[in-house]
JSON list of C-alpha atoms in Angstrom, two decimals:
[
{"chain": "A", "resi": 160, "resn": "MET", "atom": "CA", "xyz": [-80.47, 5.23, -30.34]},
{"chain": "A", "resi": 161, "resn": "GLN", "atom": "CA", "xyz": [-78.24, 1.85, -30.73]},
{"chain": "A", "resi": 162, "resn": "ALA", "atom": "CA", "xyz": [-78.26, 2.53, -34.58]},
{"chain": "A", "resi": 163, "resn": "SER", "atom": "CA", "xyz": [-76.69, 5.93, -34.04]},
{"chain": "A", "resi": 164, "resn": "LEU", "atom": "CA", "xyz": [-74.27, 5.02, -31.59]},
{"chain": "A", "resi": 165, "resn": "ARG", "atom": "CA", "xyz": [-73.27, 1.91, -34.16]},
{"chain": "A", "resi": 166, "resn": "ILE", "atom": "CA", "xyz": [-72.71, 4.46, -36.89]},
{"chain": "A", "resi": 167, "resn": "SER", "atom": "CA", "xyz": [-70.82, 6.90, -34.62]},
{"chain": "A", "resi": 168, "resn": "VAL", "atom": "CA", "xyz": [-68.62, 4.27, -33.62]},
{"chain": "A", "resi": 169, "resn": "VAL", "atom": "CA", "xyz": [-68.10, 3.26, -37.40]},
{"chain": "A", "resi": 170, "resn": "PHE", "atom": "CA", "xyz": [-67.15, 6.91, -38.36]},
{"chain": "A", "resi": 171, "resn": "CYS", "atom": "CA", "xyz": [-64.60, 7.39, -35.38]},
{"chain": "A", "resi": 172, "resn": "ALA", "atom": "CA", "xyz": [-62.94, 3.97, -36.38]},
{"chain": "A", "resi": 173, "resn": "LEU", "atom": "CA", "xyz": [-62.72, 5.35, -40.27]},
{"chain": "A", "resi": 174, "resn": "ALA", "atom": "CA", "xyz": [-61.35, 8.72, -38.93]},
{"chain": "A", "resi": 175, "resn": "ALA", "atom": "CA", "xyz": [-58.84, 6.82, -36.76]},
{"chain": "A", "resi": 176, "resn": "ALA", "atom": "CA", "xyz": [-57.74, 4.57, -39.76]},
{"chain": "A", "resi": 177, "resn": "GLN", "atom": "CA", "xyz": [-57.24, 7.69, -42.10]},
{"chain": "A", "resi": 178, "resn": "ILE", "atom": "CA", "xyz": [-55.16, 9.52, -39.42]},
{"chain": "A", "resi": 179, "resn": "ALA", "atom": "CA", "xyz": [-52.89, 6.30, -38.65]},
{"chain": "A", "resi": 180, "resn": "SER", "atom": "CA", "xyz": [-52.58, 6.01, -42.69]},
{"chain": "A", "resi": 181, "resn": "ALA", "atom": "CA", "xyz": [-51.58, 9.48, -42.86]},
{"chain": "A", "resi": 182, "resn": "GLN", "atom": "CA", "xyz": [-48.88, 8.98, -40.15]},
{"chain": "A", "resi": 183, "resn": "ASP", "atom": "CA", "xyz": [-47.35, 6.00, -42.06]},
{"chain": "A", "resi": 184, "resn": "ARG", "atom": "CA", "xyz": [-47.16, 7.76, -45.38]},
{"chain": "A", "resi": 185, "resn": "SER", "atom": "CA", "xyz": [-45.45, 10.44, -43.31]},
{"chain": "A", "resi": 186, "resn": "SER", "atom": "CA", "xyz": [-43.11, 7.88, -41.71]},
{"chain": "A", "resi": 187, "resn": "ILE", "atom": "CA", "xyz": [-42.32, 6.29, -44.87]},
{"chain": "A", "resi": 188, "resn": "GLY", "atom": "CA", "xyz": [-41.75, 9.59, -46.68]},
{"chain": "A", "resi": 189, "resn": "ALA", "atom": "CA", "xyz": [-39.18, 10.54, -43.97]},
{"chain": "A", "resi": 190, "resn": "GLY", "atom": "CA", "xyz": [-37.50, 6.93, -43.93]},
{"chain": "A", "resi": 191, "resn": "ALA", "atom": "CA", "xyz": [-37.02, 7.21, -47.65]},
{"chain": "A", "resi": 192, "resn": "GLU", "atom": "CA", "xyz": [-35.04, 10.44, -46.98]},
{"chain": "A", "resi": 193, "resn": "VAL", "atom": "CA", "xyz": [-32.95, 8.79, -44.33]},
{"chain": "A", "resi": 194, "resn": "TYR", "atom": "CA", "xyz": [-32.61, 5.94, -46.80]},
{"chain": "A", "resi": 195, "resn": "GLN", "atom": "CA", "xyz": [-31.24, 8.19, -49.47]},
{"chain": "A", "resi": 196, "resn": "THR", "atom": "CA", "xyz": [-28.88, 9.86, -47.29]},
{"chain": "A", "resi": 197, "resn": "HIS", "atom": "CA", "xyz": [-27.36, 7.04, -45.35]},
{"chain": "A", "resi": 198, "resn": "CYS", "atom": "CA", "xyz": [-27.98, 3.69, -47.12]},
{"chain": "A", "resi": 199, "resn": "ALA", "atom": "CA", "xyz": [-28.80, 4.06, -50.69]},
{"chain": "A", "resi": 200, "resn": "ALA", "atom": "CA", "xyz": [-24.91, 4.77, -51.83]},
{"chain": "A", "resi": 201, "resn": "CYS", "atom": "CA", "xyz": [-24.40, 1.09, -50.59]},
{"chain": "A", "resi": 202, "resn": "HIS", "atom": "CA", "xyz": [-27.79, -0.77, -50.82]},
{"chain": "A", "resi": 203, "resn": "GLY", "atom": "CA", "xyz": [-28.83, 0.96, -54.07]},
{"chain": "A", "resi": 204, "resn": "GLU", "atom": "CA", "xyz": [-31.70, 3.18, -54.82]},
{"chain": "A", "resi": 205, "resn": "ARG", "atom": "CA", "xyz": [-34.34, 0.15, -54.64]},
{"chain": "A", "resi": 206, "resn": "LEU", "atom": "CA", "xyz": [-32.98, -1.27, -51.71]},
{"chain": "A", "resi": 207, "resn": "VAL", "atom": "CA", "xyz": [-31.13, -3.85, -53.55]},
{"chain": "A", "resi": 208, "resn": "ASN", "atom": "CA", "xyz": [-27.52, -3.83, -55.13]},
{"chain": "A", "resi": 209, "resn": "THR", "atom": "CA", "xyz": [-26.13, -6.32, -57.24]},
{"chain": "A", "resi": 210, "resn": "GLY", "atom": "CA", "xyz": [-23.17, -6.51, -55.40]},
{"chain": "A", "resi": 211, "resn": "SER", "atom": "CA", "xyz": [-22.50, -8.15, -51.83]},
{"chain": "A", "resi": 212, "resn": "THR", "atom": "CA", "xyz": [-24.99, -6.20, -49.58]},
{"chain": "A", "resi": 213, "resn": "PHE", "atom": "CA", "xyz": [-28.14, -7.63, -48.65]},
{"chain": "A", "resi": 214, "resn": "ASP", "atom": "CA", "xyz": [-31.39, -7.24, -50.45]},
{"chain": "A", "resi": 215, "resn": "LEU", "atom": "CA", "xyz": [-33.71, -5.16, -47.91]},
{"chain": "A", "resi": 216, "resn": "ARG", "atom": "CA", "xyz": [-36.80, -5.93, -49.70]},
{"chain": "A", "resi": 217, "resn": "ARG", "atom": "CA", "xyz": [-36.35, -9.53, -48.21]},
{"chain": "A", "resi": 218, "resn": "LEU", "atom": "CA", "xyz": [-36.96, -8.47, -44.82]},
{"chain": "A", "resi": 219, "resn": "ARG", "atom": "CA", "xyz": [-40.07, -9.80, -43.03]},
{"chain": "A", "resi": 220, "resn": "ALA", "atom": "CA", "xyz": [-42.13, -7.98, -40.67]},
{"chain": "A", "resi": 221, "resn": "ASP", "atom": "CA", "xyz": [-41.02, -10.07, -37.59]},
{"chain": "A", "resi": 222, "resn": "GLU", "atom": "CA", "xyz": [-37.31, -9.14, -38.33]},
{"chain": "A", "resi": 223, "resn": "ARG", "atom": "CA", "xyz": [-37.31, -5.83, -36.78]},
{"chain": "A", "resi": 224, "resn": "PRO", "atom": "CA", "xyz": [-35.16, -7.11, -34.24]},
{"chain": "A", "resi": 225, "resn": "ARG", "atom": "CA", "xyz": [-32.44, -8.33, -36.83]},
{"chain": "A", "resi": 226, "resn": "PHE", "atom": "CA", "xyz": [-32.61, -4.87, -38.69]},
{"chain": "A", "resi": 227, "resn": "ASP", "atom": "CA", "xyz": [-32.23, -2.80, -35.40]},
{"chain": "A", "resi": 228, "resn": "LYS", "atom": "CA", "xyz": [-28.99, -4.91, -34.69]},
{"chain": "A", "resi": 229, "resn": "ALA", "atom": "CA", "xyz": [-27.38, -4.64, -38.05]},
{"chain": "A", "resi": 230, "resn": "THR", "atom": "CA", "xyz": [-28.22, -1.24, -38.57]},
{"chain": "A", "resi": 231, "resn": "LYS", "atom": "CA", "xyz": [-27.29, 0.16, -34.92]},
{"chain": "A", "resi": 232, "resn": "GLU", "atom": "CA", "xyz": [-24.09, -1.86, -34.32]},
{"chain": "A", "resi": 233, "resn": "GLY", "atom": "CA", "xyz": [-23.12, -2.44, -37.92]},
{"chain": "A", "resi": 234, "resn": "LYS", "atom": "CA", "xyz": [-22.47, -6.03, -39.78]},
{"chain": "A", "resi": 235, "resn": "GLY", "atom": "CA", "xyz": [-19.64, -6.75, -42.04]},
{"chain": "A", "resi": 236, "resn": "GLN", "atom": "CA", "xyz": [-18.73, -3.80, -43.92]},
{"chain": "A", "resi": 237, "resn": "MET", "atom": "CA", "xyz": [-21.60, -1.65, -43.09]},
{"chain": "A", "resi": 238, "resn": "PRO", "atom": "CA", "xyz": [-20.99, 0.80, -40.31]},
{"chain": "A", "resi": 239, "resn": "ALA", "atom": "CA", "xyz": [-22.97, 1.11, -37.14]},
{"chain": "A", "resi": 240, "resn": "TRP", "atom": "CA", "xyz": [-25.57, 3.92, -37.32]},
{"chain": "A", "resi": 241, "resn": "GLY", "atom": "CA", "xyz": [-26.62, 3.92, -33.58]},
{"chain": "A", "resi": 242, "resn": "GLY", "atom": "CA", "xyz": [-24.65, 6.83, -32.68]},
{"chain": "A", "resi": 243, "resn": "VAL", "atom": "CA", "xyz": [-25.65, 8.91, -35.77]},
{"chain": "A", "resi": 244, "resn": "LEU", "atom": "CA", "xyz": [-29.62, 8.14, -36.23]},
{"chain": "A", "resi": 245, "resn": "SER", "atom": "CA", "xyz": [-32.16, 8.86, -33.79]},
{"chain": "A", "resi": 246, "resn": "ALA", "atom": "CA", "xyz": [-34.75, 6.23, -32.49]},
{"chain": "A", "resi": 247, "resn": "GLU", "atom": "CA", "xyz": [-37.37, 8.17, -34.72]},
{"chain": "A", "resi": 248, "resn": "GLU", "atom": "CA", "xyz": [-35.26, 7.89, -37.78]},
{"chain": "A", "resi": 249, "resn": "PHE", "atom": "CA", "xyz": [-34.70, 4.26, -37.21]},
{"chain": "A", "resi": 250, "resn": "ASP", "atom": "CA", "xyz": [-38.46, 3.85, -37.14]},
{"chain": "A", "resi": 251, "resn": "GLN", "atom": "CA", "xyz": [-38.76, 5.88, -40.16]},
{"chain": "A", "resi": 252, "resn": "LEU", "atom": "CA", "xyz": [-36.30, 3.95, -41.99]},
{"chain": "A", "resi": 253, "resn": "TRP", "atom": "CA", "xyz": [-37.83, 0.52, -40.89]},
{"chain": "A", "resi": 254, "resn": "ALA", "atom": "CA", "xyz": [-41.27, 1.88, -42.31]},
{"chain": "A", "resi": 255, "resn": "TYR", "atom": "CA", "xyz": [-39.69, 2.72, -45.69]},
{"chain": "A", "resi": 256, "resn": "VAL", "atom": "CA", "xyz": [-38.01, -0.67, -45.98]},
{"chain": "A", "resi": 257, "resn": "ARG", "atom": "CA", "xyz": [-41.29, -2.49, -44.92]},
{"chain": "A", "resi": 258, "resn": "SER", "atom": "CA", "xyz": [-43.19, -0.40, -47.67]},
{"chain": "A", "resi": 259, "resn": "LYS", "atom": "CA", "xyz": [-41.10, -1.89, -50.29]},
{"chain": "A", "resi": 260, "resn": "ALA", "atom": "CA", "xyz": [-40.90, -5.55, -49.00]},
{"chain": "A", "resi": 261, "resn": "ASP", "atom": "CA", "xyz": [-41.41, -8.42, -51.27]},
{"chain": "A", "resi": 262, "resn": "ASP", "atom": "CA", "xyz": [-43.84, -10.28, -48.93]}
]
């Protein structure tokens, strides 16, 4: 009985991980579209532009608040996107940027 319960728990955990992974891929794909539409012109196709823009690949996982503040309120020459993008689009954009991170 205990063995079958353990096996069931393992299968449930694996299924949950697969669902989460599919959701992550979906968010990353949607974030790539947001990036191409709103960010790539300045930040480059690969999240880095040799000009004066910030190399987005350098953002660490703990820098989400910094990312949110800069993207929603604007910074330097970058416009504020807070009134343009939805909360879901910001989450998707963050997922995409993190998927390309150097760390």
